């Protein structure tokens, strides 16, 4: 496996409402997992790979985090499965320490998710 497919940061499940805004539209979805490196947003309507996006994560307590990132990969609906929903992988431009702390506070307290993205996604 090449370095691009390997996870640098552990990921945790996080279930929160997410809005993703790019130059071409606004996309709504639910977060599926999160890390210090990025977030996966489950949605069937996706911005294109490479799009710069503004991500608003609304945590269960109502806290809203405004973060910036870029779409790094897309899982189309026809590639989805029960454990791997359609959506986008977004890499953070920068993630302030306070935002990481808040995200992890609301992430499920369990072992990190250890899955590798499918080839070509």
PDB file of C-alpha atoms in Angstrom:
ATOM      1  CA  UNK A   1       0.000   0.000   0.000  1.00  0.00           C
ATOM      2  CA  UNK A   2       1.336   3.452  -0.821  1.00  0.00           C
ATOM      3  CA  UNK A   3       1.704   6.217   1.776  1.00  0.00           C
ATOM      4  CA  UNK A   4      -1.312   8.091   0.413  1.00  0.00           C
ATOM      5  CA  UNK A   5      -3.694   5.340   1.541  1.00  0.00           C
ATOM      6  CA  UNK A   6      -2.340   5.072   5.079  1.00  0.00           C
ATOM      7  CA  UNK A   7      -3.899   6.916   7.973  1.00  0.00           C
ATOM      8  CA  UNK A   8      -1.625   9.406   9.713  1.00  0.00           C
ATOM      9  CA  UNK A   9      -4.077  10.200  12.516  1.00  0.00           C
ATOM     10  CA  UNK A  10      -6.373   7.806  14.394  1.00  0.00           C
ATOM     11  CA  UNK A  11     -10.057   8.329  13.618  1.00  0.00           C
ATOM     12  CA  UNK A  12     -13.011   8.220  15.997  1.00  0.00           C
ATOM     13  CA  UNK A  13     -16.711   7.890  15.356  1.00  0.00           C
ATOM     14  CA  UNK A  14     -18.483  11.246  15.642  1.00  0.00           C
ATOM     15  CA  UNK A  15     -22.150  11.694  14.874  1.00  0.00           C
ATOM     16  CA  UNK A  16     -22.947  15.375  14.323  1.00  0.00           C
ATOM     17  CA  UNK A  17     -24.733  17.538  11.755  1.00  0.00           C
ATOM     18  CA  UNK A  18     -22.355  18.954   9.153  1.00  0.00           C
ATOM     19  CA  UNK A  19     -22.779  21.617   6.462  1.00  0.00           C
ATOM     20  CA  UNK A  20     -20.134  21.777   3.743  1.00  0.00           C
ATOM     21  CA  UNK A  21     -19.980  24.900   1.585  1.00  0.00           C
ATOM     22  CA  UNK A  22     -17.903  25.225  -1.572  1.00  0.00           C
ATOM     23  CA  UNK A  23     -17.869  27.676  -4.465  1.00  0.00           C
ATOM     24  CA  UNK A  24     -20.452  25.560  -6.288  1.00  0.00           C
ATOM     25  CA  UNK A  25     -22.952  24.868  -3.508  1.00  0.00           C
ATOM     26  CA  UNK A  26     -23.984  23.942   0.008  1.00  0.00           C
ATOM     27  CA  UNK A  27     -24.056  20.279   1.033  1.00  0.00           C
ATOM     28  CA  UNK A  28     -25.653  18.879   4.188  1.00  0.00           C
ATOM     29  CA  UNK A  29     -24.686  15.626   5.817  1.00  0.00           C
ATOM     30  CA  UNK A  30     -23.739  13.831   8.996  1.00  0.00           C
ATOM     31  CA  UNK A  31     -20.238  13.261  10.248  1.00  0.00           C
ATOM     32  CA  UNK A  32     -19.232   9.632  10.335  1.00  0.00           C
ATOM     33  CA  UNK A  33     -15.729   9.872  11.720  1.00  0.00           C
ATOM     34  CA  UNK A  34     -13.184  12.548  12.581  1.00  0.00           C
ATOM     35  CA  UNK A  35      -9.471  12.929  13.247  1.00  0.00           C
ATOM     36  CA  UNK A  36      -6.899  15.655  13.661  1.00  0.00           C
ATOM     37  CA  UNK A  37      -6.349  15.337   9.903  1.00  0.00           C
ATOM     38  CA  UNK A  38      -9.916  15.548   8.633  1.00  0.00           C
ATOM     39  CA  UNK A  39     -13.509  14.394   8.683  1.00  0.00           C
ATOM     40  CA  UNK A  40     -15.703  12.032   6.697  1.00  0.00           C
ATOM     41  CA  UNK A  41     -19.124  13.497   5.911  1.00  0.00           C
ATOM     42  CA  UNK A  42     -21.842  11.045   4.908  1.00  0.00           C
ATOM     43  CA  UNK A  43     -23.848  12.646   2.087  1.00  0.00           C
ATOM     44  CA  UNK A  44     -25.020  11.573  -1.373  1.00  0.00           C
ATOM     45  CA  UNK A  45     -24.624  15.044  -2.904  1.00  0.00           C
ATOM     46  CA  UNK A  46     -20.913  15.869  -2.841  1.00  0.00           C
ATOM     47  CA  UNK A  47     -18.538  18.646  -3.856  1.00  0.00           C
ATOM     48  CA  UNK A  48     -15.828  17.578  -6.311  1.00  0.00           C
ATOM     49  CA  UNK A  49     -12.420  16.253  -5.313  1.00  0.00           C
ATOM     50  CA  UNK A  50     -10.034  19.155  -4.755  1.00  0.00           C
ATOM     51  CA  UNK A  51     -12.756  21.659  -3.854  1.00  0.00           C
ATOM     52  CA  UNK A  52     -11.906  24.058  -1.030  1.00  0.00           C
ATOM     53  CA  UNK A  53     -14.721  23.903   1.515  1.00  0.00           C
ATOM     54  CA  UNK A  54     -15.948  25.620   4.645  1.00  0.00           C
ATOM     55  CA  UNK A  55     -17.202  23.014   7.120  1.00  0.00           C
ATOM     56  CA  UNK A  56     -19.681  23.794   9.891  1.00  0.00           C
ATOM     57  CA  UNK A  57     -19.915  21.007  12.464  1.00  0.00           C
ATOM     58  CA  UNK A  58     -22.812  21.279  14.923  1.00  0.00           C
ATOM     59  CA  UNK A  59     -21.966  19.187  17.967  1.00  0.00           C
ATOM     60  CA  UNK A  60     -24.630  17.452  20.078  1.00  0.00           C
ATOM     61  CA  UNK A  61     -24.585  20.276  22.651  1.00  0.00           C
ATOM     62  CA  UNK A  62     -25.259  22.889  19.937  1.00  0.00           C
ATOM     63  CA  UNK A  63     -21.658  24.130  19.695  1.00  0.00           C
ATOM     64  CA  UNK A  64     -20.846  25.137  16.100  1.00  0.00           C
ATOM     65  CA  UNK A  65     -17.326  24.795  14.756  1.00  0.00           C
ATOM     66  CA  UNK A  66     -16.425  26.704  11.577  1.00  0.00           C
ATOM     67  CA  UNK A  67     -13.476  24.962   9.891  1.00  0.00           C
ATOM     68  CA  UNK A  68     -11.793  25.017   6.477  1.00  0.00           C
ATOM     69  CA  UNK A  69     -10.576  22.103   4.404  1.00  0.00           C
ATOM     70  CA  UNK A  70     -10.385  20.481   1.003  1.00  0.00           C
ATOM     71  CA  UNK A  71     -12.183  17.456  -0.458  1.00  0.00           C
ATOM     72  CA  UNK A  72      -9.587  14.694  -0.844  1.00  0.00           C
ATOM     73  CA  UNK A  73     -11.799  11.777  -1.912  1.00  0.00           C
ATOM     74  CA  UNK A  74     -15.413  10.910  -2.693  1.00  0.00           C
ATOM     75  CA  UNK A  75     -17.294   7.630  -2.173  1.00  0.00           C
ATOM     76  CA  UNK A  76     -20.144   7.623  -4.673  1.00  0.00           C
ATOM     77  CA  UNK A  77     -23.534   6.082  -3.708  1.00  0.00           C
ATOM     78  CA  UNK A  78     -22.916   3.046  -5.949  1.00  0.00           C
ATOM     79  CA  UNK A  79     -19.719   2.319  -3.953  1.00  0.00           C
ATOM     80  CA  UNK A  80     -21.439   2.594  -0.569  1.00  0.00           C
ATOM     81  CA  UNK A  81     -22.211  -0.349   1.690  1.00  0.00           C
ATOM     82  CA  UNK A  82     -23.889  -0.710   5.108  1.00  0.00           C
ATOM     83  CA  UNK A  83     -20.652   0.074   6.969  1.00  0.00           C
ATOM     84  CA  UNK A  84     -19.275   2.564   4.441  1.00  0.00           C
ATOM     85  CA  UNK A  85     -21.819   5.219   3.438  1.00  0.00           C
ATOM     86  CA  UNK A  86     -21.578   7.540   0.446  1.00  0.00           C
ATOM     87  CA  UNK A  87     -19.838  10.824   1.193  1.00  0.00           C
ATOM     88  CA  UNK A  88     -16.615  12.825   1.171  1.00  0.00           C
ATOM     89  CA  UNK A  89     -13.301  12.754   2.965  1.00  0.00           C
ATOM     90  CA  UNK A  90     -12.243  16.294   3.864  1.00  0.00           C
ATOM     91  CA  UNK A  91      -8.727  17.188   4.978  1.00  0.00           C
ATOM     92  CA  UNK A  92      -8.488  20.146   7.369  1.00  0.00           C
ATOM     93  CA  UNK A  93      -6.436  23.143   6.216  1.00  0.00           C
ATOM     94  CA  UNK A  94      -5.599  23.768   9.867  1.00  0.00           C
ATOM     95  CA  UNK A  95      -7.363  22.551  12.959  1.00  0.00           C
ATOM     96  CA  UNK A  96      -7.122  24.736  16.055  1.00  0.00           C
ATOM     97  CA  UNK A  97      -6.337  22.800  19.233  1.00  0.00           C
ATOM     98  CA  UNK A  98      -9.599  23.971  20.832  1.00  0.00           C
ATOM     99  CA  UNK A  99     -11.609  22.616  17.878  1.00  0.00           C
ATOM    100  CA  UNK A 100      -9.802  19.263  18.099  1.00  0.00           C
ATOM    101  CA  UNK A 101     -10.488  19.122  21.835  1.00  0.00           C
ATOM    102  CA  UNK A 102     -14.194  19.793  21.281  1.00  0.00           C
ATOM    103  CA  UNK A 103     -14.464  17.261  18.442  1.00  0.00           C
ATOM    104  CA  UNK A 104     -12.803  14.536  20.461  1.00  0.00           C
ATOM    105  CA  UNK A 105     -14.879  15.349  23.536  1.00  0.00           C
ATOM    106  CA  UNK A 106     -17.978  14.435  21.568  1.00  0.00           C
ATOM    107  CA  UNK A 107     -16.432  11.517  19.692  1.00  0.00           C
ATOM    108  CA  UNK A 108     -17.496   8.162  21.018  1.00  0.00           C
ATOM    109  CA  UNK A 109     -15.154   6.953  23.727  1.00  0.00           C
ATOM    110  CA  UNK A 110     -13.848   3.814  22.110  1.00  0.00           C
ATOM    111  CA  UNK A 111     -10.882   2.533  20.184  1.00  0.00           C
ATOM    112  CA  UNK A 112     -10.042   4.354  16.966  1.00  0.00           C
ATOM    113  CA  UNK A 113     -11.668   3.199  13.736  1.00  0.00           C
ATOM    114  CA  UNK A 114      -9.110   1.219  11.775  1.00  0.00           C
ATOM    115  CA  UNK A 115     -10.205   0.980   8.160  1.00  0.00           C
ATOM    116  CA  UNK A 116      -8.387   1.800   4.978  1.00  0.00           C
ATOM    117  CA  UNK A 117     -10.193   3.536   2.118  1.00  0.00           C
ATOM    118  CA  UNK A 118     -11.007   1.413  -0.894  1.00  0.00           C
ATOM    119  CA  UNK A 119      -8.593   1.601  -3.803  1.00  0.00           C
ATOM    120  CA  UNK A 120      -9.515   4.482  -6.091  1.00  0.00           C
ATOM    121  CA  UNK A 121     -11.654   6.304  -3.510  1.00  0.00           C
TER     122      UNK A 121
END
